[in-house]
CSV table of N, CA and C in Angstrom, one decimal:
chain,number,residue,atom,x,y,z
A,1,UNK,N,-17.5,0.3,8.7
A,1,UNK,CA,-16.6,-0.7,8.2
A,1,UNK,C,-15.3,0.0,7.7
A,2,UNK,N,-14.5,-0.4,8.1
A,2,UNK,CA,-12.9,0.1,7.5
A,2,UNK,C,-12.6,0.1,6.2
A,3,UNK,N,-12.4,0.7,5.3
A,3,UNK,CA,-12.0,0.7,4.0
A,3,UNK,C,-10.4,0.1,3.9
A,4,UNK,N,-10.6,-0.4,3.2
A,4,UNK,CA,-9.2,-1.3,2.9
A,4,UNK,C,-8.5,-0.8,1.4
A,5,UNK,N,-7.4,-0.3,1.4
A,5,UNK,CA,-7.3,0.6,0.0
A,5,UNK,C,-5.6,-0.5,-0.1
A,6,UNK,N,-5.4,-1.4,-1.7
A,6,UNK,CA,-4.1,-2.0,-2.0
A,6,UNK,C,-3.5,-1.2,-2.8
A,7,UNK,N,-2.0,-1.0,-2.1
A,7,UNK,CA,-1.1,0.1,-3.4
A,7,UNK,C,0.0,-1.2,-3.8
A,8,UNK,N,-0.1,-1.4,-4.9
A,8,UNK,CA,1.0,-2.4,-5.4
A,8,UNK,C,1.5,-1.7,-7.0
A,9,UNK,N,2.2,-2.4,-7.3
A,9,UNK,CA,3.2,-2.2,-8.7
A,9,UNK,C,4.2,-3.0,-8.5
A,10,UNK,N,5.3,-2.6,-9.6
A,10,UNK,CA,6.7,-3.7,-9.4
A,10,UNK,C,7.5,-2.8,-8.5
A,11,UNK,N,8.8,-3.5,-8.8
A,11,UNK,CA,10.0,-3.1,-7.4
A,11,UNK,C,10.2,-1.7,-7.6
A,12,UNK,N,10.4,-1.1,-7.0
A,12,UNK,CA,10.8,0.4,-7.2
A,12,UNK,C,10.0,1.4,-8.1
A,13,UNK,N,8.6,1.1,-7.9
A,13,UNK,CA,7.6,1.8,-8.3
A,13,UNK,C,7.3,3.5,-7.7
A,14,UNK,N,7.7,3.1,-6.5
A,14,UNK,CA,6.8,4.4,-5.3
A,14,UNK,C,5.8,3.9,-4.6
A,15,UNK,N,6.0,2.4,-4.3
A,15,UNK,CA,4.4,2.2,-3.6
A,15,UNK,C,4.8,2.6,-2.1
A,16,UNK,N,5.9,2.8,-1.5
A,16,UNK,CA,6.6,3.0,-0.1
A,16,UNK,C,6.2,4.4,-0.1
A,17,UNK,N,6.6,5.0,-1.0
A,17,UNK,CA,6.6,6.5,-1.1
A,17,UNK,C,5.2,7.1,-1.5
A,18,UNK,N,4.1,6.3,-2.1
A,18,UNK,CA,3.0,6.7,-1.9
A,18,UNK,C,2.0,6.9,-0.8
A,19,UNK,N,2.4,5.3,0.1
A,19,UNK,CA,2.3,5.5,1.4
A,19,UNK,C,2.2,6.7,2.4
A,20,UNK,N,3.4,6.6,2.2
A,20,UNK,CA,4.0,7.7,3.0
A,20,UNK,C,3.2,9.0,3.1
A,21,UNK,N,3.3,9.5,2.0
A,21,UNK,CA,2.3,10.8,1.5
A,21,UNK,C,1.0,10.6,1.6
A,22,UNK,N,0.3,9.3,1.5
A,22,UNK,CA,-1.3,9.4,1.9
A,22,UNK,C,-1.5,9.3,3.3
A,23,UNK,N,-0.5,8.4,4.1
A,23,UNK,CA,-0.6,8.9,5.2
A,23,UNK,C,0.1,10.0,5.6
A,24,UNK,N,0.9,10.6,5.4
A,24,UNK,CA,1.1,12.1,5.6
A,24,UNK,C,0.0,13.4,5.4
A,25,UNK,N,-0.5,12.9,4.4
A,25,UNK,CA,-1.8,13.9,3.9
A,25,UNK,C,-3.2,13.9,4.8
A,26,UNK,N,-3.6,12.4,4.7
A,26,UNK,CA,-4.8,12.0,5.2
A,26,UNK,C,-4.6,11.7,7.1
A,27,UNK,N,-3.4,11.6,7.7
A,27,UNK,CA,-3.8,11.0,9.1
A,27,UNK,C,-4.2,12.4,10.1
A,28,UNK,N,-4.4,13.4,9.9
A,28,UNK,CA,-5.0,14.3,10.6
A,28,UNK,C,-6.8,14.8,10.4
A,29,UNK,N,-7.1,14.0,9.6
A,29,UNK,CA,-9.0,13.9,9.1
A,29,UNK,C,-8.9,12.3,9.1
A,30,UNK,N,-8.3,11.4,9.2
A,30,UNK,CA,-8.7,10.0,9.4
A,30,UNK,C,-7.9,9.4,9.9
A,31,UNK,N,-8.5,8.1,10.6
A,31,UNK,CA,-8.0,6.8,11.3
A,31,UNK,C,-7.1,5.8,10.6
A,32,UNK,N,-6.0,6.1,10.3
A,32,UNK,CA,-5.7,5.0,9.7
A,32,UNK,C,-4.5,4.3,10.1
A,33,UNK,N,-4.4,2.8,9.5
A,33,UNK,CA,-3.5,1.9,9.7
A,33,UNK,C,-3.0,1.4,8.5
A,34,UNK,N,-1.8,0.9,8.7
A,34,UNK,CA,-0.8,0.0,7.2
A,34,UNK,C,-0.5,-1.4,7.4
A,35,UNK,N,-0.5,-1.6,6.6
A,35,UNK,CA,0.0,-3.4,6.4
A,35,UNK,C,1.3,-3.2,5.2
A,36,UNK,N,1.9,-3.5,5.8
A,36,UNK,CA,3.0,-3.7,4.1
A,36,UNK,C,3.2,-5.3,4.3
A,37,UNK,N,3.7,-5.3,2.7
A,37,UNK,CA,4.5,-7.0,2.9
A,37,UNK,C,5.9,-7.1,2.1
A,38,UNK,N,6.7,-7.8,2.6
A,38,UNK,CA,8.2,-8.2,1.9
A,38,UNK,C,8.2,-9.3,1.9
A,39,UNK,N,9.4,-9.6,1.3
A,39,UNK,CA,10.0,-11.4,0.7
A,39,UNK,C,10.6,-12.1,2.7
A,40,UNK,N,11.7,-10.6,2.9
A,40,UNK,CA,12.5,-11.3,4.4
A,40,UNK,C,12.1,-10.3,5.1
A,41,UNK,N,12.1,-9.2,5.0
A,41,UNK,CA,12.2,-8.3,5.5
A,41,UNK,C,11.0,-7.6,6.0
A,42,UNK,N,11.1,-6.5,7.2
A,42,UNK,CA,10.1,-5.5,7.4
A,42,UNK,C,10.2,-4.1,7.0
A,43,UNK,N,11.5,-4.1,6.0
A,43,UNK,CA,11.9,-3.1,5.7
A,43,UNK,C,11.1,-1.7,5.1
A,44,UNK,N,10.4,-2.1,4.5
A,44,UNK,CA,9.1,-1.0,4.3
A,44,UNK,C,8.3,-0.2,5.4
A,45,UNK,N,7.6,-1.3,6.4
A,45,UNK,CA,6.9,-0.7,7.4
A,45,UNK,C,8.2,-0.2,8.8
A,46,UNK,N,9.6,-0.7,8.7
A,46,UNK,CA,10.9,0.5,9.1
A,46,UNK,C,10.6,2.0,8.3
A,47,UNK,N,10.6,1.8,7.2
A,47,UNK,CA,10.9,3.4,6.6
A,47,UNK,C,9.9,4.0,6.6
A,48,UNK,N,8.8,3.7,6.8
A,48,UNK,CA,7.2,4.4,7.6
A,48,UNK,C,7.3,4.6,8.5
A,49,UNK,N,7.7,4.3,9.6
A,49,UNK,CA,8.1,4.5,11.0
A,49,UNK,C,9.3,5.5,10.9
A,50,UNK,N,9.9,5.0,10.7
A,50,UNK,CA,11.3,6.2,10.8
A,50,UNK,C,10.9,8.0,9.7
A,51,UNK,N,9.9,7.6,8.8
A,51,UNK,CA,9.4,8.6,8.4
A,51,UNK,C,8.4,9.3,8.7
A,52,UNK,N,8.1,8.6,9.8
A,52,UNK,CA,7.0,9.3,10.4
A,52,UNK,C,5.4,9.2,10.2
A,53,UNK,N,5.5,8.2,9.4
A,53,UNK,CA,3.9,8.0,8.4
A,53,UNK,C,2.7,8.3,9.6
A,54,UNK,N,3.1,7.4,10.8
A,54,UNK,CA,2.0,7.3,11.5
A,54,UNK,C,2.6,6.5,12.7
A,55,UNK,N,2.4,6.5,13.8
A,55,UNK,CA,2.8,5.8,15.0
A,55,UNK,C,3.2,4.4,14.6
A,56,UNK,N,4.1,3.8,15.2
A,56,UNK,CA,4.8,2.6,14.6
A,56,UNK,C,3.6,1.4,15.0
A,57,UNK,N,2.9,1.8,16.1
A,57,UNK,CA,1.9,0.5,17.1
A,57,UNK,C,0.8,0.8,15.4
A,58,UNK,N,0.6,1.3,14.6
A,58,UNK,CA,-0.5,1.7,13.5
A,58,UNK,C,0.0,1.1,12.1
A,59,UNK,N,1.7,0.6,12.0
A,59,UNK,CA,1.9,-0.3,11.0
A,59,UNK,C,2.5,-1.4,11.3
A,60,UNK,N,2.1,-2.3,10.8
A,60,UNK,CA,2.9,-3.5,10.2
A,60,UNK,C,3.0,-4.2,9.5
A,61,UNK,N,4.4,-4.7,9.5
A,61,UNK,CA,5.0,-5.2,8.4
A,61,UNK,C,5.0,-6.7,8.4
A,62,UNK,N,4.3,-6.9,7.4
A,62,UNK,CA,4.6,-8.5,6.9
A,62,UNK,C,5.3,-9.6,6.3
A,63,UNK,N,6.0,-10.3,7.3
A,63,UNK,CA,7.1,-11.1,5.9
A,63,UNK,C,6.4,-12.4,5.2
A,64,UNK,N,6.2,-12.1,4.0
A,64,UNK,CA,5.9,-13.3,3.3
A,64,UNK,C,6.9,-15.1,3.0
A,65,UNK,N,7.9,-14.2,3.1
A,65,UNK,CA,8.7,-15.6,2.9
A,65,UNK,C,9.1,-16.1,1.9
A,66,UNK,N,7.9,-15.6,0.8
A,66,UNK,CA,7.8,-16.2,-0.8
A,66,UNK,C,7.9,-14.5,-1.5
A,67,UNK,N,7.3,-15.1,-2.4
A,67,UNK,CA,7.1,-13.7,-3.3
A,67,UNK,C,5.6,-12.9,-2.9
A,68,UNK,N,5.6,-11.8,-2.2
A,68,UNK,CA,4.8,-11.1,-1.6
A,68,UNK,C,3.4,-11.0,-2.1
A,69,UNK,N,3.6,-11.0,-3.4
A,69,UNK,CA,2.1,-11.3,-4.2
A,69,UNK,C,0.9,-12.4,-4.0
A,70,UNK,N,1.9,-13.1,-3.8
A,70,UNK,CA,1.0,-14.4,-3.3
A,70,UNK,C,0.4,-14.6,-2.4
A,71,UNK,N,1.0,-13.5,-0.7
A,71,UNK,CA,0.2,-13.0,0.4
A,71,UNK,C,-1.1,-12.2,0.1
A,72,UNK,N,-1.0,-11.4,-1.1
A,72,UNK,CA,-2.0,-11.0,-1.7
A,72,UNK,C,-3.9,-11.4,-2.7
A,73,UNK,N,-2.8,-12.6,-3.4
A,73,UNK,CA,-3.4,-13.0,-4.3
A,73,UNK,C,-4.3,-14.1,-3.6
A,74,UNK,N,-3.1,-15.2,-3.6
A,74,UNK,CA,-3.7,-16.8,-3.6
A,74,UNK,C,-3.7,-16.9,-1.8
A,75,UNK,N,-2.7,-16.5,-1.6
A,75,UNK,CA,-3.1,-17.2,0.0
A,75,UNK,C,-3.3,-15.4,1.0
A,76,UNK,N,-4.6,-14.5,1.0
A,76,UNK,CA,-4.2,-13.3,1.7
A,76,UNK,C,-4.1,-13.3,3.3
A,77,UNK,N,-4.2,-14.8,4.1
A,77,UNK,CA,-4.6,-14.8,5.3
A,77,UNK,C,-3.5,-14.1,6.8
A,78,UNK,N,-2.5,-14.2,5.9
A,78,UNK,CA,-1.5,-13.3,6.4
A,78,UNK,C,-1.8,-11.5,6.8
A,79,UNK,N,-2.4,-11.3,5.8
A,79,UNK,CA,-2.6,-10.2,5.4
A,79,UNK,C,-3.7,-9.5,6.1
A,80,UNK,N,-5.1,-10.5,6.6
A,80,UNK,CA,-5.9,-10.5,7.0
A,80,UNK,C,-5.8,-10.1,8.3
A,81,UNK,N,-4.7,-11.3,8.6
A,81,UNK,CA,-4.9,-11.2,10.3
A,81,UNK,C,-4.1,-10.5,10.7
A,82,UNK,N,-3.1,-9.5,10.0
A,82,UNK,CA,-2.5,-8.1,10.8
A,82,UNK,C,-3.7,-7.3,10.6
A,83,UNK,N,-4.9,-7.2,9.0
A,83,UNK,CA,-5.7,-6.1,9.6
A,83,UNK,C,-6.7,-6.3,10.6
A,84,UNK,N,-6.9,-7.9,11.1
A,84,UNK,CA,-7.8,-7.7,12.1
A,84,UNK,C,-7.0,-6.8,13.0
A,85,UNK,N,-5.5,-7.9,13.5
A,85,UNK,CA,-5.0,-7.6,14.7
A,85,UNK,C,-5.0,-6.0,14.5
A,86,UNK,N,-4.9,-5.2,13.9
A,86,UNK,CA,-4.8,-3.4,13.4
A,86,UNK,C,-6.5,-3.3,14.1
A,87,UNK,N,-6.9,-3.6,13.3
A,87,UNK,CA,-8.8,-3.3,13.6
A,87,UNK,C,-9.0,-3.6,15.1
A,88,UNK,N,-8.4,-4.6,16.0
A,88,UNK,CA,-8.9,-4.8,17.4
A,88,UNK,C,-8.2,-3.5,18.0
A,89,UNK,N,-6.8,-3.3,17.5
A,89,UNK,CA,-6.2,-2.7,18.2
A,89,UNK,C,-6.9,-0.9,18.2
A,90,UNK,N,-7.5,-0.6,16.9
A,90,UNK,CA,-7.8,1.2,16.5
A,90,UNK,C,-9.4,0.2,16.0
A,91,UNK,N,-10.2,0.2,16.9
A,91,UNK,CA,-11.8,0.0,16.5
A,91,UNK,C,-12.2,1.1,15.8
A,92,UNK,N,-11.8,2.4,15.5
A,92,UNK,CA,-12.2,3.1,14.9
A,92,UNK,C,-12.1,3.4,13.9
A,93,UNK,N,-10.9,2.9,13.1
A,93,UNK,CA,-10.1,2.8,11.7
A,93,UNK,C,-10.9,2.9,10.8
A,94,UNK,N,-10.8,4.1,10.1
A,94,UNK,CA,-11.1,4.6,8.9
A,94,UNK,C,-10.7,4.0,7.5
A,95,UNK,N,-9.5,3.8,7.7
A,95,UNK,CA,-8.6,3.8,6.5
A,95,UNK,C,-7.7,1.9,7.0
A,96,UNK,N,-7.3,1.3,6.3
A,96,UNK,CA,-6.3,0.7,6.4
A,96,UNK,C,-5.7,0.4,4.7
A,97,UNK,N,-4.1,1.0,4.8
A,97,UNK,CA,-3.2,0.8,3.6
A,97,UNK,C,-3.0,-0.6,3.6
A,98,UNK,N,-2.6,-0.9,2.2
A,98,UNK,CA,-2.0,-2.7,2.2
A,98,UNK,C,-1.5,-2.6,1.0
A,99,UNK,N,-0.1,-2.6,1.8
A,99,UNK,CA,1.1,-1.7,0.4
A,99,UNK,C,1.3,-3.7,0.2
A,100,UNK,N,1.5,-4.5,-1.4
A,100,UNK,CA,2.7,-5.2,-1.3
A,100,UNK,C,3.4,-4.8,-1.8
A,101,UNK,N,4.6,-6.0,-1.6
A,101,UNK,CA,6.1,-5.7,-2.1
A,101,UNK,C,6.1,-6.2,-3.4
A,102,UNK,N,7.5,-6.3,-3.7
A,102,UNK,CA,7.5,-6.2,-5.1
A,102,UNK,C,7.5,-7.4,-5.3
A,103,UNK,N,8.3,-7.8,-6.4
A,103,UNK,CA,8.1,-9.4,-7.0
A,103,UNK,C,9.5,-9.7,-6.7
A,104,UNK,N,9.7,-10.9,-6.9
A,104,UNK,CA,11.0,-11.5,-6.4
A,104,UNK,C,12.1,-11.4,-6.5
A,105,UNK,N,12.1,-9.8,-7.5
A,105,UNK,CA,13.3,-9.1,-7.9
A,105,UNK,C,14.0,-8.6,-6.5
A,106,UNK,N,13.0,-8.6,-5.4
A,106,UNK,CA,13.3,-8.1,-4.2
A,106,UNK,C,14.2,-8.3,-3.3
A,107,UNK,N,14.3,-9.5,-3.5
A,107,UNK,CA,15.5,-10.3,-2.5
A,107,UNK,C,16.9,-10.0,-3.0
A,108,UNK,N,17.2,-8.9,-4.0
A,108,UNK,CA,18.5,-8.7,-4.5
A,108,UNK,C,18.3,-7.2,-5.2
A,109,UNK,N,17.1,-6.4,-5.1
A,109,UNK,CA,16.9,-5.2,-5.6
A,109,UNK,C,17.9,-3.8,-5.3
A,110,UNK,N,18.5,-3.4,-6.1
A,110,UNK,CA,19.2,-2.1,-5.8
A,110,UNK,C,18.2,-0.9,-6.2
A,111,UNK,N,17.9,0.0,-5.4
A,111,UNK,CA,17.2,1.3,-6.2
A,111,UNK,C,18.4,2.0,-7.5
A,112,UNK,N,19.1,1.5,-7.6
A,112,UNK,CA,19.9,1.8,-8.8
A,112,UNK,C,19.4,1.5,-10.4
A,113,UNK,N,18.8,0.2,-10.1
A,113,UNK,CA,18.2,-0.8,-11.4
A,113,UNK,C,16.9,-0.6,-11.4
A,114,UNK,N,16.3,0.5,-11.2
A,114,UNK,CA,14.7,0.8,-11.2
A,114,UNK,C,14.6,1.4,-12.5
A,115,UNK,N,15.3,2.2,-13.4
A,115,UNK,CA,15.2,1.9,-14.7
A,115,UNK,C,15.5,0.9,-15.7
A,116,UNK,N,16.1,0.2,-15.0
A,116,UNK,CA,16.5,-1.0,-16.1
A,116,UNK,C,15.5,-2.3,-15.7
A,117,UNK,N,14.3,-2.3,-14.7
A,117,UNK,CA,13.7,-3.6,-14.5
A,117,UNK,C,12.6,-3.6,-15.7
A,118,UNK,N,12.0,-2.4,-16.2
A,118,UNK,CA,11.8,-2.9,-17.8
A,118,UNK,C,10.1,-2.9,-17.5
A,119,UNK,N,9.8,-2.5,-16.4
A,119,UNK,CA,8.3,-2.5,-16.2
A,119,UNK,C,7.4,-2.1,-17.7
A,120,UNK,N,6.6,-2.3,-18.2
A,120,UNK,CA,5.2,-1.9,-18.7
A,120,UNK,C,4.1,-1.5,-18.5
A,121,UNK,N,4.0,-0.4,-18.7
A,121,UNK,CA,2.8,0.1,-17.9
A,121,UNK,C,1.6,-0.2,-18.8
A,122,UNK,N,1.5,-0.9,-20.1
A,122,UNK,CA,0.7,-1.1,-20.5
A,122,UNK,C,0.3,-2.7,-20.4
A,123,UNK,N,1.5,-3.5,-20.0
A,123,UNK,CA,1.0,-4.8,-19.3
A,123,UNK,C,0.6,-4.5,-17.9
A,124,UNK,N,0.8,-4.2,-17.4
A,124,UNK,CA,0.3,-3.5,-16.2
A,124,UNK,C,-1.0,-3.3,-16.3
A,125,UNK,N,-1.4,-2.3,-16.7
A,125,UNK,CA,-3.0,-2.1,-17.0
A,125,UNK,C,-4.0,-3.0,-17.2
A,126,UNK,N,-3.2,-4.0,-18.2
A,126,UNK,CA,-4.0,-5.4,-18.8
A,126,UNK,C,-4.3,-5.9,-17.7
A,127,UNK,N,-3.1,-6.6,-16.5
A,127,UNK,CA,-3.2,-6.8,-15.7
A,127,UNK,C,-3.9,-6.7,-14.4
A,128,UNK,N,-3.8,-5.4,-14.0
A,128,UNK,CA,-4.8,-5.0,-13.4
A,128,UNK,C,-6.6,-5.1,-13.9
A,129,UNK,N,-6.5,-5.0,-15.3
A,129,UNK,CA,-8.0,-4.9,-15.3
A,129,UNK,C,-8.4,-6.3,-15.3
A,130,UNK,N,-7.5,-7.3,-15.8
A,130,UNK,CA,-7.5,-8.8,-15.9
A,130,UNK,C,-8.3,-8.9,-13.8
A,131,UNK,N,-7.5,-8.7,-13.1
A,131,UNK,CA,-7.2,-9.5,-12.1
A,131,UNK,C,-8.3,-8.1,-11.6
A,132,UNK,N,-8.7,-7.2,-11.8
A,132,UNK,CA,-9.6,-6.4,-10.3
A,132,UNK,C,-11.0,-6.0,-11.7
A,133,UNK,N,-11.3,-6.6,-12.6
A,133,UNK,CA,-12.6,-6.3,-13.4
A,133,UNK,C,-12.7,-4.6,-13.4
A,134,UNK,N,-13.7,-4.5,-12.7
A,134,UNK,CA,-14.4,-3.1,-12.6
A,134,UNK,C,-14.3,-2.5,-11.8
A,135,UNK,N,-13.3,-3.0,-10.8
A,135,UNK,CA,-13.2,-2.3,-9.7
A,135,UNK,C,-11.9,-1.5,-9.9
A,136,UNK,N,-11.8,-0.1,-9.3
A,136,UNK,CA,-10.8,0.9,-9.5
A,136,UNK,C,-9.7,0.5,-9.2
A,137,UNK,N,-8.7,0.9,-10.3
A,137,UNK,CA,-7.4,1.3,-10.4
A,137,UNK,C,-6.7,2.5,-10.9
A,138,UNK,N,-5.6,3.3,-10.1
A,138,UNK,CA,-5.1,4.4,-10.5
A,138,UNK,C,-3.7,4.0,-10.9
A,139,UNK,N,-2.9,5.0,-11.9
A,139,UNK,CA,-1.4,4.8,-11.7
A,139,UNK,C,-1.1,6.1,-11.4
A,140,UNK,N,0.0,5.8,-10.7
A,140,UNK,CA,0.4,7.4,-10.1
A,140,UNK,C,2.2,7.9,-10.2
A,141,UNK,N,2.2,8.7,-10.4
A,141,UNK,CA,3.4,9.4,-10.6
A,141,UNK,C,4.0,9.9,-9.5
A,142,UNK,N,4.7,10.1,-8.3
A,142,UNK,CA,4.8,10.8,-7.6
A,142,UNK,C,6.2,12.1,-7.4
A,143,UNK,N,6.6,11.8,-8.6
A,143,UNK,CA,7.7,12.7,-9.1
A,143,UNK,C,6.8,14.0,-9.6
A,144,UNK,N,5.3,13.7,-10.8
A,144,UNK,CA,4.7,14.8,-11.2
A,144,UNK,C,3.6,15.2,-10.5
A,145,UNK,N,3.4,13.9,-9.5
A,145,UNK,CA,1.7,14.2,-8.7
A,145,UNK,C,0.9,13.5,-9.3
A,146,UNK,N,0.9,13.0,-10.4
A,146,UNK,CA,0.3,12.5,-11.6
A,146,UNK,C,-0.7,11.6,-10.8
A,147,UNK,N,-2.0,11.3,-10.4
A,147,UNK,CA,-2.7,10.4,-9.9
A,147,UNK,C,-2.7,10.3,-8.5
A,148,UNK,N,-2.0,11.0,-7.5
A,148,UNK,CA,-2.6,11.2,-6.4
A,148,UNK,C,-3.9,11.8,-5.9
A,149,UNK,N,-4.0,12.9,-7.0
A,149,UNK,CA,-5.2,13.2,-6.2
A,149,UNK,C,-6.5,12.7,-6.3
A,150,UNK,N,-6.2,11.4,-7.6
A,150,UNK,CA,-7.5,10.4,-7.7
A,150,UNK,C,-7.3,9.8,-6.7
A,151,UNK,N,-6.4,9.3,-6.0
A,151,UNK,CA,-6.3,8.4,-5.1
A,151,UNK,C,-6.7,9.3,-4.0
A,152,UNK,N,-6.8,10.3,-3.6
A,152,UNK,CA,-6.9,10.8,-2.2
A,152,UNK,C,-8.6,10.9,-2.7
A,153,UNK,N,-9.2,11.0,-3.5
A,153,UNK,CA,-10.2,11.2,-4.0
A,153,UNK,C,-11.1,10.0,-3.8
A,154,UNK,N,-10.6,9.0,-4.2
A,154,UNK,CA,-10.9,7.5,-4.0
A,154,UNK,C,-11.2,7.1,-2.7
A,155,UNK,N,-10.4,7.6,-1.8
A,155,UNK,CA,-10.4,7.2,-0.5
A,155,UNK,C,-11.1,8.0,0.3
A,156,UNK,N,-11.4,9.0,0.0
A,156,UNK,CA,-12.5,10.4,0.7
A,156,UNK,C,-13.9,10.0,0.1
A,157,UNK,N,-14.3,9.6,-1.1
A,157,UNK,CA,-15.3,9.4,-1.9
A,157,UNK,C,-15.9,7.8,-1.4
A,158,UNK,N,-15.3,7.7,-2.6
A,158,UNK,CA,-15.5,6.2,-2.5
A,158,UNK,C,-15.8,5.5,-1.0
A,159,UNK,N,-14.9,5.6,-0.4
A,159,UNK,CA,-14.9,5.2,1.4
A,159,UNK,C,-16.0,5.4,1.9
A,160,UNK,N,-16.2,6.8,1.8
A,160,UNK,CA,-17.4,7.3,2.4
A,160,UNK,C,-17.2,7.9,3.9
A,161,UNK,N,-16.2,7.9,3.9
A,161,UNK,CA,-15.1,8.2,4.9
A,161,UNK,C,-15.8,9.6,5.8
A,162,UNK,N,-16.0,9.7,7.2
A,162,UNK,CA,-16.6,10.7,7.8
A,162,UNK,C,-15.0,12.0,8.1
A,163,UNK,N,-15.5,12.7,8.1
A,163,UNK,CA,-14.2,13.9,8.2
A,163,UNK,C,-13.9,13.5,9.9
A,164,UNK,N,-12.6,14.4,10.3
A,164,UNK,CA,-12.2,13.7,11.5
A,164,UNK,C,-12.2,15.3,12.1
């Protein structure tokens, strides 16, 4: 069975840029595929492509329409059926990412105002433990490394993932 691993946070967190580096790290020992989601755009699963994350036929991008969380949360069927359509396409898939986007700050987001959107990392946490119980959450830093290597840890362990 495919392991399905969600990188989310607010707008201008690093969830694009975390991406990027797990599939940069991990696609030469594993199978893997992405899903991202936005409000209009596919802009995310563009800058994975153009970065090279992984063959572009291995992501895609989802436009939610609304606020991307809700592709997540309340209605994920969206979300589902790119990883089938991902899953028929690589039957062998190890891994599939499922980056969302941000919150509806996004439809007007400058990377300029990613200090001033005021995030919490301690509502955050609440949050996360509120909405996923017992099941694992990391936060990660990718400026200091801070929590990648639980996450690459997570995904090798946890997964159960066979070496490639």
């Amino acid at each position: 069975m495919t392991l399905r691993v969600g990188i989310g946070g607010p707008v201008g967190s690093g969830k694009t840029a975390l991406t990027l580096l797990l599939c940069r790290t991990l696609r030469e020992r594993y199978d893997i595929a992405v899903v991202t989601n936005g409000i209009y755009t596919e802009e995310d699963a563009q800058f994975l492509v153009r970065n090279q994350a992984l063959g572009p036929e291995r992501i895609i991008g989802v436009e939610t329409g609304g606020c991307p969380h809700t592709a997540i949360r309340e209605d994920a069927s969206i979300n589902l059926e790119a990883v089938a359509r991902l899953s028929r396409r690589f039957p062998a898939l190890d891994v599939i990412f499922i980056e969302t986007g941000g919150d509806n700050l996004a439809a007007t987001f400058s990377p300029e105002l990613a200090p001033l959107v005021g995030a919490s990392l301690e509502v955050m946490e609440r949050d996360a433990k509120k909405m996923h119980g017992e099941r694992p959450f990391v936060f990660t830093n990718l400026k200091t490394g801070l929590g990648l290597d639980a996450v690459i840890l997570f995904v090798e362990t946890q997964g159960m993932l066979r070496t490639g």
